[in-house]
Amino acid sequence: MTGLDTKDSAEKRAVILVSGGLDSATVLAMARAEGYACYTLAFDYGQRTQAELVASEQLSQQMGGVEHKVIKMDLSSIGGSALTDTSIAMPECGGEGIPVTYVPARNTVFLSIALGWAEVLQCHDIFIGVNAVDYSGYPDCRPEYIAAFETLANLATKAGVEGQRLTIRTPLMSLSKSDIISKGLALAVDYGLTVSCYQSNDLGEACGHCDSCHLRREGFERLGVTDPTRYMN
């Protein structure tokens, strides 16, 4: 059953990509604060950690998501990333160029599926927590990429062709990690439910060493706020 079976067709809907991490939880809270009925979407794509998928479902339930979907695909079959290929060492800090934690074409794949669901739901907005300030240097997190995908979305869909413009919403794009956390705390986001670590264990405990752990910890430290992340050791 889809949201269209139970909700009024005039309802203000949005598809929210919710990975289970800090950024996407904040985006979900922002969309809810804007009055959207939120249809949340996560991906089981062969990533090292499955704890983030549990977190995505918990966040959707706690934060009022109307419906939550987990789409299964196997990006590990093509490899090319430390997030999907365990033979590639996980870096402990950012370096020069695009890091090995970049998953080839991941956001393009994710946004394409979100776009399809948005058409089915007859909603015009897709929210994604990409960021071009405190991020790891991924090419599919830049504003020019989002603008290009939005153009594609409106050329490639029935909704777009018929004048129902689709918008890719990126409310975190120009915010620092500490700014993101500050906004989330103001919206009562429970960051204790989120999993940011690239290689957390099944309990959602973080390694404390990967680039994502560093970025998260620095964001909380800049605010002088305790990070509720649970660590393995």
N, CA, C and O of each residue as an XYZ file, in Angstrom:
932
protein
N       0.856     -1.194      0.000
C       0.000      0.000      0.000
C       0.888      1.239      0.000
O       1.846      1.296      0.771
N       0.609      2.212     -0.822
C       1.369      3.441     -0.867
C       0.634      4.520     -0.114
O      -0.528      4.363      0.260
N       1.349      5.652      0.107
C       0.741      6.773      0.793
C      -0.474      7.297      0.062
O      -1.359      7.871      0.696
N      -0.556      7.121     -1.260
C      -1.689      7.624     -2.022
C      -2.975      6.888     -1.669
O      -4.066      7.412     -1.891
N      -2.862      5.685     -1.124
C      -4.050      4.918     -0.760
C      -4.696      5.426      0.511
O      -5.877      5.177      0.754
N      -3.925      6.143      1.332
C      -4.433      6.536      2.638
C      -4.419      8.035      2.874
O      -5.034      8.508      3.830
N      -3.735      8.793      2.033
C      -3.573     10.217      2.265
C      -4.283     11.028      1.194
O      -4.406     10.613      0.042
N      -4.743     12.198      1.614
C      -5.388     13.104      0.675
C      -4.404     13.517     -0.407
O      -3.235     13.772     -0.117
N      -4.864     13.585     -1.648
C      -3.968     13.862     -2.778
C      -3.363     15.258     -2.708
O      -2.352     15.522     -3.360
N      -3.966     16.164     -1.926
C      -3.443     17.525     -1.825
C      -2.385     17.664     -0.731
O      -1.831     18.747     -0.545
N      -2.103     16.597     -0.019
C      -1.140     16.635      1.065
C       0.240     17.045      0.545
O       0.642     16.666     -0.555
N       0.944     17.815      1.344
C       2.296     18.266      1.001
C       3.278     17.148      1.335
O       3.632     16.956      2.498
N       3.717     16.413      0.319
C       4.573     15.245      0.508
C       6.005     15.511      0.056
O       6.260     16.374     -0.784
N       6.925     14.754      0.631
C       8.311     14.764      0.171
C       8.932     13.401      0.403
O       8.578     12.693      1.346
N       9.863     13.041     -0.469
C      10.695     11.854     -0.260
C      11.991     12.330      0.394
O      12.633     13.267     -0.083
N      12.365     11.672      1.490
C      13.566     12.053      2.237
C      14.541     10.887      2.222
O      14.195      9.793      2.669
N      15.751     11.095      1.719
C      16.771     10.060      1.792
C      17.333     10.045      3.209
O      17.944     11.016      3.654
N      17.121      8.941      3.908
C      17.526      8.821      5.312
C      18.479      7.635      5.442
O      18.055      6.480      5.435
N      19.752      7.933      5.559
C      20.768      6.879      5.634
C      20.879      6.286      7.022
O      21.363      5.166      7.187
N      20.432      7.035      8.026
C      20.637      6.651      9.415
C      21.710      7.485     10.087
O      21.960      7.347     11.285
N      22.348      8.358      9.304
C      23.402      9.210      9.836
C      22.898     10.546     10.351
O      21.708     10.859     10.294
N      23.848     11.321     10.855
C      23.547     12.617     11.470
C      22.908     13.592     10.481
O      21.903     14.230     10.793
N      23.489     13.703      9.299
C      23.013     14.689      8.329
C      21.590     14.395      7.864
O      20.746     15.290      7.825
N      21.333     13.145      7.513
C      20.016     12.828      6.971
C      18.936     12.932      8.049
O      17.792     13.265      7.742
N      19.287     12.649      9.316
C      18.333     12.829     10.406
C      17.960     14.300     10.547
O      16.801     14.631     10.797
N      18.939     15.175     10.386
C      18.681     16.609     10.476
C      17.786     17.068      9.331
O      16.876     17.872      9.532
N      18.045     16.557      8.133
C      17.218     16.903      6.979
C      15.770     16.455      7.192
O      14.835     17.187      6.870
N      15.592     15.253      7.734
C      14.240     14.775      8.008
C      13.524     15.705      8.980
O      12.352     16.026      8.784
N      14.222     16.137     10.021
C      13.621     17.068     10.984
C      13.261     18.394     10.319
O      12.220     18.976     10.621
N      14.114     18.871      9.420
C      13.845     20.123      8.715
C      12.600     20.005      7.830
O      11.756     20.901      7.800
N      12.506     18.891      7.117
C      11.345     18.689      6.243
C      10.060     18.603      7.054
O       9.036     19.163      6.663
N      10.112     17.903      8.183
C       8.947     17.819      9.059
C       8.565     19.204      9.565
O       7.381     19.536      9.631
N       9.560     20.013      9.923
C       9.298     21.360     10.431
C       8.652     22.253      9.368
O       7.932     23.196      9.694
N       8.915     21.947      8.101
C       8.290     22.697      7.002
C       6.889     22.199      6.688
O       6.220     22.740      5.807
N       6.444     21.183      7.394
C       5.078     20.697      7.224
C       4.904     19.588      6.205
O       3.783     19.288      5.794
N       6.011     18.974      5.792
C       5.907     17.885      4.814
C       5.494     16.573      5.481
O       5.912     16.271      6.598
N       4.675     15.810      4.781
C       4.474     14.402      5.101
C       5.665     13.676      4.488
O       5.856     13.702      3.273
N       6.459     13.032      5.326
C       7.765     12.527      4.897
C       7.746     11.030      4.618
O       7.389     10.223      5.476
N       8.135     10.684      3.410
C       8.270      9.299      2.970
C       9.767      9.017      2.900
O      10.468      9.551      2.041
N      10.245      8.183      3.801
C      11.681      8.033      3.981
C      12.219      6.823      3.215
O      11.553      5.798      3.073
N      13.451      6.985      2.727
C      14.036      6.000      1.829
C      15.479      5.732      2.236
O      16.275      6.659      2.385
N      15.806      4.455      2.413
C      17.176      4.028      2.728
C      17.584      2.942      1.749
O      16.746      2.364      1.058
N      18.884      2.671      1.699
C      19.417      1.715      0.723
C      20.356      0.712      1.391
O      21.304      1.081      2.084
N      20.067     -0.536      1.166
C      20.955     -1.628      1.559
C      21.768     -1.964      0.310
O      21.360     -2.791     -0.505
N      22.926     -1.311      0.171
C      23.652     -1.370     -1.099
C      24.952     -2.160     -1.022
O      25.801     -2.059     -1.908
N      25.104     -2.946      0.038
C      26.333     -3.717      0.198
C      27.371     -2.992      1.014
O      28.553     -3.334      0.958
N      26.952     -1.988      1.781
C      27.871     -1.233      2.620
C      28.382     -2.079      3.781
O      27.759     -3.069      4.163
N      29.519     -1.677      4.333
C      30.152     -2.440      5.416
C      29.242     -2.568      6.632
O      29.177     -3.629      7.253
N      28.551     -1.508      6.967
C      27.750     -1.512      8.179
C      26.261     -1.585      7.880
O      25.741     -0.845      7.045
N      25.590     -2.483      8.572
C      24.136     -2.592      8.454
C      23.432     -1.820      9.565
O      22.217     -1.627      9.512
N      24.186     -1.377     10.570
C      23.577     -0.671     11.698
C      22.895      0.616     11.252
O      21.910      1.040     11.856
N      23.412      1.236     10.201
C      22.798      2.481      9.741
C      21.392      2.242      9.198
O      20.548      3.137      9.251
N      21.133      1.048      8.676
C      19.792      0.736      8.175
C      18.793      0.603      9.325
O      17.645      1.033      9.216
N      19.240      0.009     10.411
C      18.393     -0.062     11.611
C      18.114      1.352     12.110
O      16.986      1.680     12.477
N      19.153      2.183     12.120
C      19.001      3.569     12.570
C      18.036      4.341     11.681
O      17.242      5.137     12.182
N      18.091      4.120     10.376
C      17.211      4.862      9.464
C      15.740      4.563      9.749
O      14.894      5.456      9.709
N      15.451      3.297     10.036
C      14.068      2.919     10.342
C      13.624      3.500     11.681
O      12.498      3.980     11.807
N      14.503      3.456     12.677
C      14.169      4.009     13.984
C      13.918      5.514     13.896
O      12.980      6.033     14.501
N      14.759      6.199     13.143
C      14.603      7.643     12.984
C      13.294      7.989     12.287
O      12.589      8.912     12.694
N      12.975      7.243     11.234
C      11.728      7.494     10.520
C      10.523      7.306     11.439
O       9.597      8.117     11.430
N      10.539      6.244     12.223
C       9.424      5.981     13.141
C       9.319      7.055     14.200
O       8.229      7.561     14.467
N      10.450      7.412     14.813
C      10.428      8.380     15.905
C      10.059      9.778     15.415
O       9.419     10.543     16.136
N      10.465     10.113     14.181
C      10.298     11.471     13.697
C       9.083     11.642     12.791
O       8.956     12.654     12.102
N       8.206     10.669     12.793
C       6.924     10.858     12.124
C       6.897     10.562     10.653
O       6.043     11.088      9.939
N       7.807      9.734     10.168
C       7.747      9.340      8.761
C       6.453      8.596      8.458
O       6.001      7.770      9.252
N       5.866      8.890      7.315
C       4.609      8.242      6.928
C       4.856      6.799      6.512
O       4.104      5.897      6.881
N       5.907      6.594      5.749
C       6.252      5.266      5.230
C       7.758      5.204      5.043
O       8.379      6.178      4.617
N       8.342      4.062      5.362
C       9.787      3.891      5.223
C      10.070      2.704      4.320
O       9.523      1.619      4.514
N      10.926      2.919      3.335
C      11.331      1.850      2.431
C      12.837      1.648      2.512
O      13.598      2.607      2.637
N      13.254      0.394      2.438
C      14.666      0.064      2.276
C      14.807     -0.652      0.939
O      14.244     -1.730      0.748
N      15.543     -0.068      0.027
C      15.767     -0.640     -1.303
C      17.070     -1.431     -1.281
O      18.119     -0.907     -0.905
N      16.994     -2.682     -1.681
C      18.190     -3.535     -1.671
C      18.826     -3.582     -3.053
O      18.155     -3.817     -4.058
N      20.113     -3.357     -3.081
C      20.909     -3.473     -4.314
C      22.321     -3.856     -3.899
O      22.667     -3.744     -2.723
N      23.123     -4.295     -4.820
C      24.457     -4.770     -4.456
C      25.533     -3.992     -5.201
O      26.063     -4.454     -6.211
N      25.850     -2.802     -4.689
C      26.922     -2.028     -5.299
C      28.291     -2.621     -4.976
O      29.290     -2.247     -5.591
N      28.342     -3.549     -4.010
C      29.621     -4.210     -3.733
C      30.050     -5.086     -4.907
O      31.225     -5.429     -5.034
N      29.096     -5.447     -5.764
C      29.424     -6.292     -6.910
C      30.288     -5.567     -7.939
O      30.979     -6.201     -8.737
N      30.245     -4.235     -7.914
C      31.133     -3.483     -8.812
C      32.338     -2.929     -8.064
O      33.327     -2.538     -8.684
N      32.262     -2.894     -6.731
C      33.412     -2.475     -5.925
C      33.786     -1.019     -6.126
O      32.944     -0.173     -6.427
N      35.083     -0.748     -5.950
C      35.590      0.591     -6.193
C      35.526      1.535     -5.021
O      35.843      2.716     -5.166
N      35.119      1.043     -3.844
C      34.998      1.909     -2.677
C      35.344      1.135     -1.417
O      35.055     -0.057     -1.314
N      35.962      1.814     -0.461
C      36.243      1.182      0.827
C      34.967      0.900      1.609
O      34.981      0.115      2.557
N      33.866      1.532      1.219
C      32.605      1.278      1.914
C      31.937     -0.013      1.466
O      31.100     -0.561      2.184
N      32.299     -0.499      0.291
C      31.659     -1.705     -0.239
C      32.634     -2.844     -0.509
O      32.209     -3.963     -0.794
N      33.915     -2.581     -0.425
C      34.928     -3.594     -0.717
C      35.877     -3.691      0.475
O      36.686     -2.791      0.701
N      35.780     -4.772      1.233
C      36.587     -4.911      2.445
C      38.074     -5.122      2.158
O      38.894     -5.081      3.076
N      38.424     -5.344      0.899
C      39.845     -5.478      0.567
C      40.529     -4.119      0.452
O      41.756     -4.043      0.386
N      39.729     -3.033      0.428
C      40.266     -1.677      0.384
C      40.307     -1.141      1.809
O      39.285     -1.108      2.495
N      41.482     -0.725      2.250
C      41.644     -0.262      3.628
C      40.830      0.999      3.876
O      40.762      1.892      3.032
N      40.212      1.055      5.056
C      39.446      2.233      5.441
C      40.405      3.323      5.923
O      41.143      3.097      6.881
N      40.417      4.504      5.283
C      41.322      5.563      5.725
C      40.887      6.142      7.063
O      39.702      6.133      7.395
N      41.844      6.644      7.826
C      41.536      7.197      9.136
C      41.383      8.701      9.113
O      40.937      9.286     10.100
N      41.738      9.342      8.018
C      41.530     10.784      7.909
C      41.526     11.150      6.432
O      42.001     10.395      5.584
N      40.980     12.321      6.148
C      40.914     12.761      4.768
C      42.303     13.042      4.195
O      43.225     13.393      4.930
N      42.441     12.887      2.898
C      43.707     13.181      2.241
C      43.477     14.027      1.006
O      42.459     14.710      0.893
N      44.411     13.984      0.093
C      44.286     14.739     -1.148
C      43.354     14.017     -2.121
O      43.332     12.787     -2.175
N      42.591     14.789     -2.886
C      41.746     14.219     -3.922
C      40.504     13.549     -3.362
O      40.170     13.696     -2.186
N      39.834     12.815     -4.225
C      38.604     12.133     -3.848
C      38.965     10.876     -3.061
O      39.734     10.054     -3.560
N      38.444     10.700     -1.865
C      38.864      9.574     -1.017
C      38.315      8.234     -1.491
O      37.377      8.175     -2.286
N      38.916      7.164     -0.988
C      38.499      5.814     -1.386
C      37.143      5.439     -0.792
O      36.593      4.394     -1.140
N      36.594      6.265      0.095
C      35.257      6.009      0.621
C      34.159      6.491     -0.333
O      32.978      6.232     -0.103
N      34.545      7.183     -1.388
C      33.570      7.552     -2.426
C      33.034      6.280     -3.081
O      33.806      5.423     -3.511
N      31.715      6.163     -3.152
C      31.075      5.021     -3.815
C      30.664      5.456     -5.215
O      29.837      6.358     -5.351
N      31.218      4.842     -6.263
C      30.958      5.290     -7.624
C      29.462      5.447     -7.943
O      28.688      4.493     -7.865
N      29.085      6.674     -8.304
C      27.742      7.015     -8.782
C      26.637      6.792     -7.745
O      25.463      6.730     -8.110
N      26.987      6.669     -6.462
C      25.991      6.314     -5.448
C      24.820      7.290     -5.395
O      23.664      6.869     -5.437
N      25.103      8.579     -5.303
C      23.992      9.518     -5.172
C      23.130      9.581     -6.428
O      21.931      9.850     -6.348
N      23.733      9.334     -7.580
C      22.948      9.293     -8.814
C      21.971      8.123     -8.793
O      20.813      8.260     -9.186
N      22.451      6.970     -8.329
C      21.575      5.800     -8.209
C      20.480      6.064     -7.183
O      19.305      5.808     -7.448
N      20.857      6.573     -6.019
C      19.887      6.808     -4.955
C      18.833      7.833     -5.368
O      17.637      7.621     -5.174
N      19.284      8.929     -5.932
C      18.339      9.976     -6.331
C      17.410      9.515     -7.448
O      16.256      9.939     -7.514
N      17.909      8.652     -8.323
C      17.066      8.134     -9.401
C      15.905      7.316     -8.844
O      14.773      7.431     -9.315
N      16.190      6.494     -7.846
C      15.127      5.697     -7.239
C      14.186      6.586     -6.436
O      12.971      6.392     -6.465
N      14.742      7.557     -5.722
C      13.904      8.520     -5.002
C      12.995      9.271     -5.962
O      11.841      9.558     -5.644
N      13.519      9.585     -7.130
C      12.741     10.284     -8.146
C      11.560      9.439     -8.608
O      10.453      9.951     -8.775
N      11.795      8.144     -8.815
C      10.709      7.263     -9.207
C       9.619      7.190     -8.157
O       8.432      7.222     -8.483
N      10.021      7.090     -6.884
C       9.026      7.024     -5.817
C       8.268      8.345     -5.693
O       7.066      8.359     -5.431
N       8.985      9.452     -5.885
C       8.326     10.758     -5.826
C       7.231     10.861     -6.893
O       6.158     11.405     -6.631
N       7.497     10.346     -8.081
C       6.473     10.353     -9.124
C       5.247      9.538     -8.716
O       4.110      9.966     -8.920
N       5.487      8.373     -8.144
C       4.387      7.514     -7.713
C       3.561      8.202     -6.633
O       2.333      8.113     -6.627
N       4.240      8.881     -5.728
C       3.564      9.565     -4.625
C       2.972     10.906     -5.035
O       2.254     11.535     -4.257
N       3.270     11.347     -6.257
C       2.830     12.649     -6.756
C       3.319     13.779     -5.852
O       2.576     14.708     -5.537
N       4.584     13.679     -5.444
C       5.175     14.772     -4.668
C       6.268     15.439     -5.489
O       6.827     14.841     -6.409
N       6.561     16.671     -5.147
C       7.436     17.497     -5.976
C       8.799     17.773     -5.352
O       9.629     18.460     -5.946
N       9.029     17.239     -4.153
C      10.264     17.556     -3.445
C      10.970     16.291     -2.964
O      10.352     15.384     -2.407
N      12.283     16.259     -3.197
C      13.144     15.196     -2.691
C      14.223     15.867     -1.849
O      14.913     16.772     -2.319
N      14.366     15.421     -0.608
C      15.371     15.982      0.291
C      16.543     15.024      0.426
O      16.362     13.816      0.578
N      17.760     15.586      0.368
C      18.971     14.792      0.541
C      19.976     15.612      1.342
O      20.076     16.827      1.167
N      20.724     14.940      2.225
C      21.609     15.647      3.144
C      23.019     15.865      2.648
O      23.963     15.740      3.428
N      23.198     16.189      1.373
C      24.554     16.442      0.869
C      25.060     17.784      1.386
O      24.282     18.680      1.712
N      26.384     17.897      1.450
C      27.004     19.069      2.047
C      28.327     19.360      1.348
O      29.092     18.443      1.051
N      28.593     20.629      1.089
C      29.813     21.017      0.377
C      30.779     21.797      1.266
O      31.687     22.458      0.763
N      30.589     21.725      2.587
C      31.477     22.439      3.511
C      32.307     21.425      4.290
O      33.467     21.188      3.954
N      31.719     20.820      5.335
C      32.415     19.783      6.098
C      32.065     18.428      5.516
O      31.187     17.736      6.032
N      32.738     18.045      4.454
C      32.438     16.779      3.791
C      33.743     16.152      3.330
O      34.818     16.714      3.539
N      33.648     15.000      2.711
C      34.854     14.239      2.369
C      35.366     14.473      0.949
O      36.333     13.829      0.542
N      34.754     15.363      0.192
C      35.235     15.657     -1.150
C      34.575     14.852     -2.243
O      35.138     14.718     -3.330
N      33.387     14.309     -1.985
C      32.698     13.500     -2.984
C      32.140     14.384     -4.105
O      31.537     15.419     -3.822
N      32.328     13.998     -5.362
C      31.842     14.833     -6.465
C      30.322     14.927     -6.541
O      29.789     15.896     -7.082
N      29.614     13.923     -6.000
C      28.152     13.944     -6.080
C      27.514     14.570     -4.833
O      26.359     14.298     -4.506
N      28.293     15.413     -4.146
C      27.760     16.211     -3.033
C      27.859     17.707     -3.332
O      27.588     18.530     -2.457
N      28.242     18.065     -4.547
C      28.442     19.469     -4.899
C      27.155     20.104     -5.438
O      26.324     19.411     -6.023
N      26.987     21.411     -5.245
C      25.767     22.074     -5.734
C      25.580     21.965     -7.238
O      24.445     21.880     -7.708
N      26.673     21.965     -8.012
C      26.526     21.863     -9.465
C      26.008     20.488     -9.877
O      25.287     20.360    -10.867
N      26.379     19.461     -9.111
C      25.832     18.129     -9.382
C      24.333     18.107     -9.108
O      23.565     17.603     -9.927
N      23.911     18.640     -7.983
C      22.492     18.654     -7.629
C      21.688     19.422     -8.675
O      20.603     18.991     -9.066
N      22.221     20.561     -9.128
C      21.522     21.347    -10.153
C      21.379     20.548    -11.445
O      20.337     20.596    -12.099
N      22.428     19.814    -11.810
C      22.382     19.008    -13.027
C      21.373     17.876    -12.888
O      20.638     17.582    -13.831
N      21.330     17.238    -11.717
C      20.378     16.140    -11.532
C      18.944     16.669    -11.542
O      18.048     16.018    -12.081
N      18.725     17.821    -10.962
C      17.378     18.396    -10.971
C      16.919     18.679    -12.403
O      15.757     18.461    -12.747
N      17.831     19.162    -13.222
C      17.504     19.374    -14.639
C      17.129     18.057    -15.298
O      16.129     17.978    -16.012
N      17.929     17.022    -15.061
C      17.635     15.698    -15.599
C      16.269     15.207    -15.123
O      15.483     14.679    -15.909
N      15.992     15.384    -13.831
C      14.731     14.905    -13.254
C      13.526     15.497    -13.962
O      12.523     14.814    -14.170
N      13.622     16.749    -14.328
C      12.486     17.403    -14.958
C      12.395     17.139    -16.458
O      11.357     17.384    -17.073
N      13.476     16.641    -17.042
C      13.456     16.219    -18.447
C      13.025     14.767    -18.601
O      12.443     14.389    -19.618
N      13.313     13.953    -17.581
C      13.199     12.502    -17.743
C      11.924     11.901    -17.164
O      11.732     10.687    -17.241
N      11.052     12.720    -16.588
C       9.878     12.167    -15.909
C       8.579     12.677    -16.518
O       8.525     13.762    -17.097
N       7.553     11.882    -16.374
C       6.207     12.280    -16.785
C       5.779     13.542    -16.039
O       5.203     14.460    -16.624
N       6.073     13.570    -14.723
C       5.699     14.733    -13.925
C       6.359     16.001    -14.459
O       5.705     17.031    -14.619
N       7.654     15.918    -14.731
C       8.371     17.083    -15.225
C       7.867     17.557    -16.572
O       7.699     18.756    -16.793
N       7.624     16.619    -17.473
C       7.142     16.951    -18.819
C       5.752     17.596    -18.768
O       5.427     18.462    -19.580
N       4.942     17.160    -17.802
C       3.586     17.697    -17.675
C       3.511     18.948    -16.809
O       2.421     19.408    -16.472
N       4.669     19.499    -16.449
C       4.698     20.774    -15.754
C       4.672     20.704    -14.245
O       4.553     21.734    -13.581
N       4.782     19.492    -13.681
C       4.823     19.354    -12.233
C       6.292     19.314    -11.803
O       6.866     18.240    -11.623
N       6.887     20.488    -11.643
C       8.323     20.573    -11.448
C       8.781     19.854    -10.190
O       8.187     20.003     -9.122
N       9.847     19.072    -10.331
C      10.467     18.353     -9.219
C      11.703     19.110     -8.741
O      12.505     19.590     -9.542
N      11.837     19.204     -7.433
C      12.943     19.957     -6.836
C      13.762     19.055     -5.931
O      13.209     18.312     -5.121
N      15.090     19.119     -6.068
C      15.988     18.411     -5.171
C      16.393     19.399     -4.072
O      17.087     20.383     -4.330
N      15.955     19.123     -2.863
C      16.177     20.034     -1.739
C      17.431     19.618     -0.967
O      17.568     18.462     -0.567
N      18.339     20.567     -0.765
C      19.609     20.284     -0.078
C      19.830     21.330      1.018
O      20.698     22.189      0.867
N      19.073     21.280      2.108
C      19.147     22.339      3.119
C      20.459     22.407      3.890
O      20.705     23.388      4.590
N      21.305     21.387      3.777
C      22.581     21.384      4.497
C      23.756     21.818      3.631
O      24.884     21.883      4.119
N      23.524     22.109      2.389
C      24.600     22.278      1.421
C      25.685     23.246      1.882
O      26.869     22.965      1.691
N      25.323     24.360      2.473
C      26.311     25.394      2.818
C      26.584     25.481      4.316
O      27.135     26.478      4.782
N      26.209     24.457      5.076
C      26.380     24.487      6.527
C      27.596     23.684      6.968
O      27.924     22.660      6.370
N      28.263     24.158      8.022
C      29.324     23.375      8.639
C      28.692     22.255      9.457
O      27.488     22.276      9.714
N      29.496     21.280      9.867
C      28.962     20.179     10.661
C      28.380     20.690     11.977
O      27.332     20.219     12.419
N      29.053     21.644     12.595
C      28.529     22.180     13.854
C      27.224     22.938     13.623
O      26.333     22.892     14.472
N      27.092     23.629     12.502
C      25.839     24.311     12.183
C      24.706     23.307     11.994
O      23.581     23.533     12.440
N      25.014     22.203     11.332
C      24.015     21.146     11.112
C      23.537     20.592     12.445
O      22.336     20.444     12.669
N      24.475     20.287     13.324
C      24.122     19.738     14.636
C      23.290     20.742     15.427
O      22.314     20.371     16.078
N      23.677     22.005     15.370
C      22.934     23.043     16.091
C      21.485     23.111     15.629
O      20.571     23.201     16.447
N      21.279     23.068     14.320
C      19.919     23.111     13.791
C      19.133     21.864     14.203
O      17.952     21.946     14.539
N      19.804     20.711     14.173
C      19.130     19.480     14.565
C      18.734     19.481     16.026
O      17.633     19.052     16.372
N      19.618     19.960     16.888
C      19.299     20.018     18.315
C      18.120     20.950     18.570
O      17.282     20.680     19.431
N      18.059     22.048     17.818
C      16.929     22.971     17.962
C      15.613     22.331     17.542
O      14.541     22.755     17.972
N      15.705     21.298     16.691
C      14.512     20.582     16.224
C      14.320     19.261     16.973
O      13.527     18.411     16.569
N      15.063     19.109     18.072
C      14.926     17.952     18.968
C      15.317     16.622     18.319
O      14.740     15.585     18.646
N      16.287     16.642     17.407
C      16.793     15.395     16.831
C      17.543     14.607     17.905
O      18.384     15.161     18.614
N      17.243     13.344     18.020
C      17.948     12.469     18.951
C      19.153     11.880     18.232
O      19.044     10.844     17.576
N      20.298     12.536     18.353
C      21.482     12.089     17.642
C      22.042     10.779     18.210
O      22.912     10.158     17.599
N      21.543     10.362     19.378
C      21.939      9.079     19.921
C      21.442      7.917     19.083
O      21.969      6.809     19.188
N      20.430      8.154     18.249
C      19.908      7.109     17.368
C      20.695      6.989     16.064
O      20.566      5.995     15.349
N      21.502      7.995     15.755
C      22.158      8.040     14.453
C      23.473      7.257     14.450
O      24.135      7.117     15.479
N      23.829      6.756     13.279
C      25.082      6.025     13.079
C      25.834      6.694     11.936
O      25.377      6.687     10.793
N      26.992      7.272     12.252
C      27.787      7.979     11.244
C      28.998      7.195     10.776
O      29.478      7.401      9.661
N      29.491      6.307     11.609
C      30.743      5.593     11.338
C      30.649      4.750     10.076
O      29.639      4.088      9.832
N      31.712      4.780      9.276
C      31.774      4.003      8.041
C      31.875      2.497      8.292
O      31.584      1.694      7.406
N      32.292      2.118      9.515
C      32.501      0.695      9.790
C      32.026      0.339     11.204
O      32.699     -0.386     11.936
N      30.863      0.861     11.567
C      30.312      0.549     12.885
C      29.969     -0.937     12.969
O      29.761     -1.596     11.950
N      29.913     -1.455     14.200
C      29.543     -2.856     14.365
C      28.024     -3.007     14.365
O      27.294     -2.034     14.172
N      27.557     -4.230     14.582
C      26.121     -4.502     14.497
C      25.326     -3.788     15.577
O      24.111     -3.638     15.449
N      25.990     -3.344     16.640
C      25.319     -2.616     17.709
C      25.280     -1.112     17.435
O      24.722     -0.341     18.216
N      25.880     -0.707     16.314
C      25.929      0.710     15.988
C      27.048      1.449     16.677
O      27.069      2.680     16.678
N      27.991      0.715     17.271
C      29.121      1.350     17.944
C      30.166      1.764     16.905
O      30.467      1.013     15.977
N      30.710      2.961     17.075
C      31.615      3.546     16.090
C      33.068      3.167     16.338
O      33.464      2.847     17.459
N      33.859      3.212     15.253
C      35.283      2.892     15.366
C      36.073      4.039     15.989
O      37.072      3.812     16.673
N      35.622      5.277     15.751
C      36.306      6.445     16.288
C      37.489      6.917     15.474
O      38.131      7.903     15.835
N      37.797      6.227     14.369
C      39.009      6.538     13.610
C      38.765      6.970     12.172
O      39.600      7.666     11.595
N      37.643      6.576     11.576
C      37.419      6.885     10.159
C      37.104      8.370      9.972
O      36.849      9.093     10.936
N      37.128      8.804      8.720
C      36.915     10.210      8.394
C      35.555     10.695      8.895
O      35.441     11.814      9.396
N      34.536      9.866      8.764
C      33.201     10.263      9.197
C      33.143     10.458     10.708
O      32.489     11.382     11.192
N      33.825      9.589     11.455
C      33.892      9.747     12.910
C      34.589     11.048     13.284
O      34.150     11.748     14.197
N      35.678     11.377     12.582
C      36.408     12.619     12.855
C      35.531     13.838     12.605
O      35.478     14.746     13.434
N      34.846     13.865     11.470
C      34.008     15.020     11.124
C      32.886     15.206     12.145
O      32.594     16.325     12.566
N      32.264     14.097     12.534
C      31.180     14.174     13.508
C      31.694     14.689     14.859
O      31.113     15.605     15.440
N      32.768     14.103     15.343
C      33.306     14.482     16.652
C      33.694     15.957     16.680
O      33.415     16.656     17.654
N      34.343     16.437     15.603
C      34.743     17.843     15.538
C      33.538     18.775     15.560
O      33.588     19.851     16.154
N      32.441     18.349     14.901
C      31.235     19.175     14.884
C      30.662     19.383     16.270
O      30.279     20.496     16.629
N      30.601     18.309     17.057
C      30.096     18.428     18.430
C      31.062     19.229     19.301
O      30.637     20.038     20.126
N      32.369     18.998     19.114
C      33.360     19.707     19.932
C      33.304     21.209     19.698
O      33.444     21.988     20.641
N      33.101     21.623     18.456
C      33.022     23.057     18.161
C      31.840     23.721     18.863
O      31.891     24.900     19.213
N      30.784     22.951     19.061
C      29.602     23.472     19.756
C      29.728     23.379     21.268
O      28.969     24.018     21.997
N      30.685     22.585     21.744
C      30.796     22.351     23.171
C      29.678     21.473     23.695
O      29.258     21.597     24.845
N      29.195     20.574     22.826
C      28.082     19.679     23.164
C      28.599     18.239     23.152
O      29.434     17.879     22.322
N      28.104     17.434     24.062
C      28.511     16.034     24.130
C      27.935     15.244     22.968
O      26.736     15.309     22.695
N      28.796     14.499     22.287
C      28.385     13.631     21.195
C      27.896     12.301     21.788
O      28.656     11.629     22.486
N      26.634     11.910     21.521
C      26.122     10.670     22.110
C      26.565      9.395     21.391
O      26.048      8.315     21.676
N      27.518      9.510     20.462
C      28.029      8.319     19.779
C      28.567      7.306     20.782
O      29.252      7.660     21.741
N      28.244      6.047     20.541
C      28.794      4.944     21.334
C      29.962      4.315     20.561
O      29.833      3.996     19.379
N      31.089      4.144     21.234
C      32.290      3.620     20.581
C      32.551      2.165     20.964
O      32.125      1.688     22.016
N      33.259      1.485     20.080
C      33.556      0.067     20.305
C      34.414     -0.137     21.551
O      34.206     -1.086     22.307
N      35.383      0.763     21.762
C      36.298      0.642     22.914
C      36.070      1.818     23.846
O      36.729      1.923     24.880
